Amino acid sequence: MSWKQRRQSQLRLSKEKSILSWNAGGSVRLVLAFPNTYRVGMSNLGLQTVWRLFNEIPDVTCERVFYPDPEMVPEFRSGRERLLSLESGRPLTDFHLLAFSISFENDYPAVLEMLLWAGLSLRSAQRRSRDPLVAAGGVAVFLNPEPLASFMDFFFIGEAEGLVNPFVRAWRDAGARGLSREDMVQALAEKCPGLYAPRFYTPRYDPNGFLETVERTGAVPRRIRAVKADPETASPAHSVIVTEETEFSETALIEIGRGCPRGCRFCAAGFVYRPPRFHPVSAITSIVERWLPHTSRIGLVSPAVSDHPQMDLLCRHLVDRGVQVHFSSLRADKVSPDILTALGESALKAVAVAPEAGSERLRAVIGKSLSDEDVLSAAERLTDCGIVQLKLYFMIGLPGETREDLAAVVDLVKRVKHRVLERSRGRKKVGVVTLSIHSFVPKPFTPFQWAAFAGVGDLKSKAKWLQQALGKVSNVRVHFDLPKWAYVQALLARGDRRVGDLLEKTVVGQMSWSQAAKTSVLNPDFWVMRERGADEVFPWEIVDHGVKRSFLRAQYEKAMEGLPSEPCPLDPACRTCGVCARTEATPSP
């Protein structure tokens, strides 16, 4: 380890406040890798949860490694540096398992770079018998693992709370039998719930490049059932480490619920985490109490924070305990007086609300059941309680979007700004409205998995129009993502195993995505730009989240007719989408 690396690691470890001790000297050694910097990684609740779950097992040692800080990247790319674990400073090749936690598709190039900087071959088939096994988990890969299939020995499919302990038991059993590297992977793939080993599955394509079928080798399951956490036994996911060197400085995050009952058609969380589960207030407040000696800043995390059935009770408890409450985001139609009180007591300056689309018509298409008045009323109430910066999230390039829908964004923003300024008049700080406008990317296991990506040119044109329309509006700031990176995300989100070849060329060959595309037999537009056929076989359907394909297709067709979506009824007896019925069924062969 270079002096700079060692010093950086020591400083970071010294600044961390933890409510869990790292296990040293376990007989099973793994390193958890995050394909982004320490600052981003330690703000990721999934990473912290997996680190906690492994280290709670007595004979398991789980360390961490992160993508290098920007000033160190040239040293790694030149070959002068190797990645080392944060806790003990050991080479990653010293561990039994290198496991990546991946939340976003655009982090895939960083995953491949980290493999190279660890001293490992990129392709799993080319690694040596003494090399660690390489795996990946996280929402990005249990939506669609195929673009990374050639580089991983296996994937963890599902939620960590239900995966970690069965995996460690299966690992110990395979290790006790003295199996070879290949045989160990096969034993895990055949026996371990939620484990997908791509080497035992071979996709077959027709002459036009469409996926026809997937052939299996051995006794592996036909599809990999995503493992769900048991709501009766799983405690809320929560931070075990807080540090000032993160995006949420000195803030302990607690997941108060998983999944969302709203059924927005663009949102994968509303489908792959079905049925939605909310933790009781008692379980949440017990974690708050563990953190209060270390920090009074608590962040409540969920796709639907304000939909928690006991949110008002929770807010009152946190206010009584003197907690500074932060929310991941709020539903405009669920901003209650108790939530407003918690916001006011916490002296928060910014809160996010996500209308997603400008017009009520388009919000019905995408399943976002908010009226204009819901958004305007929320803006007023948030401003009244001292919020000086209101963040609004919108998407462009949505299915069925028209120029009138873009004009509706401008109109709604101007009306929100008017309400905010009216309510903040006479105060020392005048309210500001900040827009984050993102390009819509169709995701697997949503009704819009059949939809086409809008295209870089079309998105640029829409962004330019919105920028001109809003650029001179005072007290309104507008931020856009880059459509070219949204295109790459769409490619990685809905591509098949062949997309891995393009990904490898961008890393090893240092090609741009457009350069890599010119070397491919198939144009990347094949995966990105076309509407998928109703009966087309999808590569990500090697994974089974329990939601019936017919249900998703029916929702897509309703969207194209402009019909609203139906929320999840939160009834175990419901059989509409198929998830609750699956819990009573036996596993597929």
PDB file of C-alpha atoms in Angstrom, residues 86-276:
ATOM      1  CA  LEU A  86      -9.919  -0.711   3.917  1.00  0.00           C
ATOM      2  CA  GLU A  87      -9.801  -2.522   7.260  1.00  0.00           C
ATOM      3  CA  SER A  88      -6.576  -4.544   7.054  1.00  0.00           C
ATOM      4  CA  GLY A  89      -4.899  -3.223   3.911  1.00  0.00           C
ATOM      5  CA  ARG A  90      -4.702  -6.679   2.329  1.00  0.00           C
ATOM      6  CA  PRO A  91      -4.712  -7.448  -1.405  1.00  0.00           C
ATOM      7  CA  LEU A  92      -8.121  -8.558  -2.630  1.00  0.00           C
ATOM      8  CA  THR A  93      -6.611 -11.814  -3.862  1.00  0.00           C
ATOM      9  CA  ASP A  94      -6.090 -12.793  -0.191  1.00  0.00           C
ATOM     10  CA  PHE A  95      -9.834 -13.234   0.298  1.00  0.00           C
ATOM     11  CA  HIS A  96     -12.110 -16.181  -0.461  1.00  0.00           C
ATOM     12  CA  LEU A  97     -14.781 -14.020  -2.062  1.00  0.00           C
ATOM     13  CA  LEU A  98     -14.930 -10.598  -3.685  1.00  0.00           C
ATOM     14  CA  ALA A  99     -18.565  -9.448  -3.609  1.00  0.00           C
ATOM     15  CA  PHE A 100     -19.756  -6.283  -5.364  1.00  0.00           C
ATOM     16  CA  SER A 101     -22.753  -4.285  -4.157  1.00  0.00           C
ATOM     17  CA  ILE A 102     -24.191  -2.543  -7.235  1.00  0.00           C
ATOM     18  CA  SER A 103     -27.085  -0.096  -7.238  1.00  0.00           C
ATOM     19  CA  PHE A 104     -26.776   1.529 -10.665  1.00  0.00           C
ATOM     20  CA  GLU A 105     -26.068   0.199 -14.138  1.00  0.00           C
ATOM     21  CA  ASN A 106     -23.696   3.050 -14.988  1.00  0.00           C
ATOM     22  CA  ASP A 107     -21.326   1.711 -12.309  1.00  0.00           C
ATOM     23  CA  TYR A 108     -20.624  -1.433 -14.375  1.00  0.00           C
ATOM     24  CA  PRO A 109     -17.449  -0.030 -16.000  1.00  0.00           C
ATOM     25  CA  ALA A 110     -16.100   0.726 -12.511  1.00  0.00           C
ATOM     26  CA  VAL A 111     -16.756  -2.903 -11.520  1.00  0.00           C
ATOM     27  CA  LEU A 112     -14.556  -4.135 -14.358  1.00  0.00           C
ATOM     28  CA  GLU A 113     -11.848  -1.605 -13.551  1.00  0.00           C
ATOM     29  CA  MET A 114     -11.810  -2.739  -9.929  1.00  0.00           C
ATOM     30  CA  LEU A 115     -11.373  -6.362 -11.039  1.00  0.00           C
ATOM     31  CA  LEU A 116      -8.335  -5.361 -13.087  1.00  0.00           C
ATOM     32  CA  TRP A 117      -6.909  -3.273 -10.237  1.00  0.00           C
ATOM     33  CA  ALA A 118      -7.347  -6.232  -7.906  1.00  0.00           C
ATOM     34  CA  GLY A 119      -5.074  -8.285 -10.177  1.00  0.00           C
ATOM     35  CA  LEU A 120      -7.857 -10.557 -11.473  1.00  0.00           C
ATOM     36  CA  SER A 121      -8.835 -11.584 -14.986  1.00  0.00           C
ATOM     37  CA  LEU A 122     -12.051  -9.941 -16.113  1.00  0.00           C
ATOM     38  CA  ARG A 123     -13.710 -13.075 -17.446  1.00  0.00           C
ATOM     39  CA  SER A 124     -14.692 -15.625 -14.829  1.00  0.00           C
ATOM     40  CA  ALA A 125     -13.664 -18.474 -17.162  1.00  0.00           C
ATOM     41  CA  GLN A 126     -10.074 -17.178 -17.253  1.00  0.00           C
ATOM     42  CA  ARG A 127      -9.446 -16.956 -13.499  1.00  0.00           C
ATOM     43  CA  ARG A 128      -7.074 -19.309 -11.727  1.00  0.00           C
ATOM     44  CA  SER A 129      -8.049 -21.955  -9.189  1.00  0.00           C
ATOM     45  CA  ARG A 130      -6.420 -19.945  -6.373  1.00  0.00           C
ATOM     46  CA  ASP A 131      -8.235 -16.701  -7.228  1.00  0.00           C
ATOM     47  CA  PRO A 132     -11.150 -15.582  -5.073  1.00  0.00           C
ATOM     48  CA  LEU A 133     -14.619 -16.196  -6.379  1.00  0.00           C
ATOM     49  CA  VAL A 134     -16.302 -13.030  -7.659  1.00  0.00           C
ATOM     50  CA  ALA A 135     -19.980 -12.237  -7.080  1.00  0.00           C
ATOM     51  CA  ALA A 136     -22.384  -9.322  -7.310  1.00  0.00           C
ATOM     52  CA  GLY A 137     -25.624  -8.322  -5.652  1.00  0.00           C
ATOM     53  CA  GLY A 138     -27.748  -5.211  -5.403  1.00  0.00           C
ATOM     54  CA  VAL A 139     -30.842  -3.925  -7.136  1.00  0.00           C
ATOM     55  CA  ALA A 140     -29.117  -3.274 -10.482  1.00  0.00           C
ATOM     56  CA  VAL A 141     -28.142  -6.925 -10.923  1.00  0.00           C
ATOM     57  CA  PHE A 142     -31.312  -8.498  -9.624  1.00  0.00           C
ATOM     58  CA  LEU A 143     -33.181  -6.436 -12.188  1.00  0.00           C
ATOM     59  CA  ASN A 144     -30.935  -7.742 -14.988  1.00  0.00           C
ATOM     60  CA  PRO A 145     -27.665  -9.580 -14.303  1.00  0.00           C
ATOM     61  CA  GLU A 146     -26.928 -10.522 -17.916  1.00  0.00           C
ATOM     62  CA  PRO A 147     -24.572  -7.687 -19.035  1.00  0.00           C
ATOM     63  CA  LEU A 148     -22.198  -8.719 -16.204  1.00  0.00           C
ATOM     64  CA  ALA A 149     -22.731 -12.476 -16.608  1.00  0.00           C
ATOM     65  CA  SER A 150     -19.363 -13.196 -18.251  1.00  0.00           C
ATOM     66  CA  PHE A 151     -17.458 -11.497 -15.436  1.00  0.00           C
ATOM     67  CA  MET A 152     -19.153 -12.947 -12.339  1.00  0.00           C
ATOM     68  CA  ASP A 153     -18.923 -16.430 -10.887  1.00  0.00           C
ATOM     69  CA  PHE A 154     -22.375 -15.905  -9.444  1.00  0.00           C
ATOM     70  CA  PHE A 155     -24.980 -13.329  -8.459  1.00  0.00           C
ATOM     71  CA  PHE A 156     -26.970 -12.844  -5.288  1.00  0.00           C
ATOM     72  CA  ILE A 157     -30.571 -12.407  -6.462  1.00  0.00           C
ATOM     73  CA  GLY A 158     -32.821 -10.738  -3.926  1.00  0.00           C
ATOM     74  CA  GLU A 159     -32.680  -9.090  -0.535  1.00  0.00           C
ATOM     75  CA  ALA A 160     -29.600  -9.510   1.646  1.00  0.00           C
ATOM     76  CA  GLU A 161     -31.507 -10.335   4.840  1.00  0.00           C
ATOM     77  CA  GLY A 162     -32.761 -13.549   3.242  1.00  0.00           C
ATOM     78  CA  LEU A 163     -29.564 -14.397   1.370  1.00  0.00           C
ATOM     79  CA  VAL A 164     -26.564 -14.006   3.671  1.00  0.00           C
ATOM     80  CA  ASN A 165     -27.051 -16.731   6.284  1.00  0.00           C
ATOM     81  CA  PRO A 166     -28.151 -19.496   3.850  1.00  0.00           C
ATOM     82  CA  PHE A 167     -25.206 -18.587   1.623  1.00  0.00           C
ATOM     83  CA  VAL A 168     -22.662 -18.831   4.442  1.00  0.00           C
ATOM     84  CA  ARG A 169     -24.098 -22.226   5.460  1.00  0.00           C
ATOM     85  CA  ALA A 170     -23.884 -23.479   1.864  1.00  0.00           C
ATOM     86  CA  TRP A 171     -20.347 -22.084   1.538  1.00  0.00           C
ATOM     87  CA  ARG A 172     -19.196 -23.858   4.715  1.00  0.00           C
ATOM     88  CA  ASP A 173     -20.755 -27.115   3.531  1.00  0.00           C
ATOM     89  CA  ALA A 174     -19.090 -26.887   0.107  1.00  0.00           C
ATOM     90  CA  GLY A 175     -15.765 -25.963   1.710  1.00  0.00           C
ATOM     91  CA  ALA A 176     -15.932 -28.882   4.133  1.00  0.00           C
ATOM     92  CA  ARG A 177     -16.267 -31.258   1.189  1.00  0.00           C
ATOM     93  CA  GLY A 178     -13.028 -29.981  -0.315  1.00  0.00           C
ATOM     94  CA  LEU A 179     -14.629 -29.097  -3.639  1.00  0.00           C
ATOM     95  CA  SER A 180     -12.714 -27.507  -6.486  1.00  0.00           C
ATOM     96  CA  ARG A 181     -13.481 -23.950  -7.518  1.00  0.00           C
ATOM     97  CA  GLU A 182     -15.769 -25.076 -10.355  1.00  0.00           C
ATOM     98  CA  ASP A 183     -17.527 -27.718  -8.274  1.00  0.00           C
ATOM     99  CA  MET A 184     -18.024 -25.266  -5.437  1.00  0.00           C
ATOM    100  CA  VAL A 185     -19.789 -22.806  -7.738  1.00  0.00           C
ATOM    101  CA  GLN A 186     -22.002 -25.617  -9.051  1.00  0.00           C
ATOM    102  CA  ALA A 187     -22.860 -26.813  -5.534  1.00  0.00           C
ATOM    103  CA  LEU A 188     -23.813 -23.269  -4.534  1.00  0.00           C
ATOM    104  CA  ALA A 189     -25.864 -22.773  -7.705  1.00  0.00           C
ATOM    105  CA  GLU A 190     -27.803 -26.005  -7.146  1.00  0.00           C
ATOM    106  CA  LYS A 191     -28.433 -25.690  -3.414  1.00  0.00           C
ATOM    107  CA  CYS A 192     -28.306 -22.030  -2.350  1.00  0.00           C
ATOM    108  CA  PRO A 193     -31.544 -19.985  -2.655  1.00  0.00           C
ATOM    109  CA  GLY A 194     -31.243 -16.889  -4.833  1.00  0.00           C
ATOM    110  CA  LEU A 195     -27.835 -17.770  -6.262  1.00  0.00           C
ATOM    111  CA  TYR A 196     -27.408 -17.488 -10.040  1.00  0.00           C
ATOM    112  CA  ALA A 197     -24.246 -18.858 -11.669  1.00  0.00           C
ATOM    113  CA  PRO A 198     -24.325 -17.804 -15.361  1.00  0.00           C
ATOM    114  CA  ARG A 199     -21.807 -20.437 -16.510  1.00  0.00           C
ATOM    115  CA  PHE A 200     -24.509 -23.104 -16.194  1.00  0.00           C
ATOM    116  CA  TYR A 201     -26.926 -21.213 -18.458  1.00  0.00           C
ATOM    117  CA  THR A 202     -26.351 -20.753 -22.206  1.00  0.00           C
ATOM    118  CA  PRO A 203     -28.538 -18.290 -24.137  1.00  0.00           C
ATOM    119  CA  ARG A 204     -29.499 -19.185 -27.695  1.00  0.00           C
ATOM    120  CA  TYR A 205     -30.404 -16.509 -30.247  1.00  0.00           C
ATOM    121  CA  ASP A 206     -32.255 -16.674 -33.569  1.00  0.00           C
ATOM    122  CA  PRO A 207     -30.671 -15.386 -36.818  1.00  0.00           C
ATOM    123  CA  ASN A 208     -32.078 -11.908 -36.182  1.00  0.00           C
ATOM    124  CA  GLY A 209     -30.432 -11.646 -32.777  1.00  0.00           C
ATOM    125  CA  PHE A 210     -33.523 -12.254 -30.644  1.00  0.00           C
ATOM    126  CA  LEU A 211     -33.228 -14.458 -27.588  1.00  0.00           C
ATOM    127  CA  GLU A 212     -34.971 -17.791 -28.203  1.00  0.00           C
ATOM    128  CA  THR A 213     -34.194 -19.889 -25.153  1.00  0.00           C
ATOM    129  CA  VAL A 214     -31.707 -20.527 -22.338  1.00  0.00           C
ATOM    130  CA  GLU A 215     -30.187 -23.991 -21.969  1.00  0.00           C
ATOM    131  CA  ARG A 216     -29.152 -25.313 -18.535  1.00  0.00           C
ATOM    132  CA  THR A 217     -26.299 -27.550 -17.422  1.00  0.00           C
ATOM    133  CA  GLY A 218     -26.673 -29.669 -14.299  1.00  0.00           C
ATOM    134  CA  ALA A 219     -29.392 -29.466 -11.663  1.00  0.00           C
ATOM    135  CA  VAL A 220     -29.637 -25.691 -11.488  1.00  0.00           C
ATOM    136  CA  PRO A 221     -33.135 -24.135 -11.330  1.00  0.00           C
ATOM    137  CA  ARG A 222     -34.866 -23.038 -14.513  1.00  0.00           C
ATOM    138  CA  ARG A 223     -35.350 -19.533 -13.108  1.00  0.00           C
ATOM    139  CA  ILE A 224     -33.787 -17.923 -10.060  1.00  0.00           C
ATOM    140  CA  ARG A 225     -36.346 -16.905  -7.489  1.00  0.00           C
ATOM    141  CA  ALA A 226     -35.479 -13.594  -5.902  1.00  0.00           C
ATOM    142  CA  VAL A 227     -35.183 -14.069  -2.147  1.00  0.00           C
ATOM    143  CA  LYS A 228     -37.283 -11.752   0.014  1.00  0.00           C
ATOM    144  CA  ALA A 229     -36.570 -10.715   3.577  1.00  0.00           C
ATOM    145  CA  ASP A 230     -38.925 -12.224   6.143  1.00  0.00           C
ATOM    146  CA  PRO A 231     -40.902  -9.256   7.511  1.00  0.00           C
ATOM    147  CA  GLU A 232     -41.509 -11.129  10.761  1.00  0.00           C
ATOM    148  CA  THR A 233     -37.815 -11.546  11.600  1.00  0.00           C
ATOM    149  CA  ALA A 234     -35.830  -8.954   9.614  1.00  0.00           C
ATOM    150  CA  SER A 235     -34.984  -5.787  11.482  1.00  0.00           C
ATOM    151  CA  PRO A 236     -34.977  -2.490   9.563  1.00  0.00           C
ATOM    152  CA  ALA A 237     -31.922  -1.947   7.410  1.00  0.00           C
ATOM    153  CA  HIS A 238     -29.872   0.769   9.078  1.00  0.00           C
ATOM    154  CA  SER A 239     -26.491   2.446   9.141  1.00  0.00           C
ATOM    155  CA  VAL A 240     -23.894   0.795  11.334  1.00  0.00           C
ATOM    156  CA  ILE A 241     -21.285   3.449  10.562  1.00  0.00           C
ATOM    157  CA  VAL A 242     -21.635   7.218  10.329  1.00  0.00           C
ATOM    158  CA  THR A 243     -18.884   9.557   9.289  1.00  0.00           C
ATOM    159  CA  GLU A 244     -18.512  13.161   8.208  1.00  0.00           C
ATOM    160  CA  GLU A 245     -16.975  12.098   4.893  1.00  0.00           C
ATOM    161  CA  THR A 246     -20.236  11.135   3.176  1.00  0.00           C
ATOM    162  CA  GLU A 247     -23.076  12.732   1.281  1.00  0.00           C
ATOM    163  CA  PHE A 248     -25.189  12.406   4.459  1.00  0.00           C
ATOM    164  CA  SER A 249     -22.612  13.689   6.927  1.00  0.00           C
ATOM    165  CA  GLU A 250     -22.994  12.282  10.456  1.00  0.00           C
ATOM    166  CA  THR A 251     -26.482  10.994   9.611  1.00  0.00           C
ATOM    167  CA  ALA A 252     -27.695   7.513  10.564  1.00  0.00           C
ATOM    168  CA  LEU A 253     -30.052   6.129   7.909  1.00  0.00           C
ATOM    169  CA  ILE A 254     -32.936   3.809   8.769  1.00  0.00           C
ATOM    170  CA  GLU A 255     -35.119   2.041   6.219  1.00  0.00           C
ATOM    171  CA  ILE A 256     -38.663   2.335   7.530  1.00  0.00           C
ATOM    172  CA  GLY A 257     -40.230   0.346   4.720  1.00  0.00           C
ATOM    173  CA  ARG A 258     -39.356  -1.606   1.594  1.00  0.00           C
ATOM    174  CA  GLY A 259     -41.312  -1.395  -1.607  1.00  0.00           C
ATOM    175  CA  CYS A 260     -44.109   0.989  -2.521  1.00  0.00           C
ATOM    176  CA  PRO A 261     -47.848   0.339  -2.832  1.00  0.00           C
ATOM    177  CA  ARG A 262     -48.456   3.073  -5.414  1.00  0.00           C
ATOM    178  CA  GLY A 263     -47.766   1.045  -8.554  1.00  0.00           C
ATOM    179  CA  CYS A 264     -46.041   3.767 -10.606  1.00  0.00           C
ATOM    180  CA  ARG A 265     -45.397   2.094 -13.940  1.00  0.00           C
ATOM    181  CA  PHE A 266     -41.844   3.402 -14.392  1.00  0.00           C
ATOM    182  CA  CYS A 267     -40.574   2.398 -10.932  1.00  0.00           C
ATOM    183  CA  ALA A 268     -38.906  -0.979 -10.421  1.00  0.00           C
ATOM    184  CA  ALA A 269     -39.068  -0.642  -6.617  1.00  0.00           C
ATOM    185  CA  GLY A 270     -42.845  -0.787  -6.790  1.00  0.00           C
ATOM    186  CA  PHE A 271     -42.733  -4.229  -8.429  1.00  0.00           C
ATOM    187  CA  VAL A 272     -39.589  -6.160  -7.455  1.00  0.00           C
ATOM    188  CA  TYR A 273     -40.073  -5.408  -3.741  1.00  0.00           C
ATOM    189  CA  ARG A 274     -43.702  -6.535  -3.695  1.00  0.00           C
ATOM    190  CA  PRO A 275     -45.495  -6.887  -1.400  1.00  0.00           C
ATOM    191  CA  PRO A 276     -44.606  -3.567   0.276  1.00  0.00           C
TER     192      PRO A 276
END
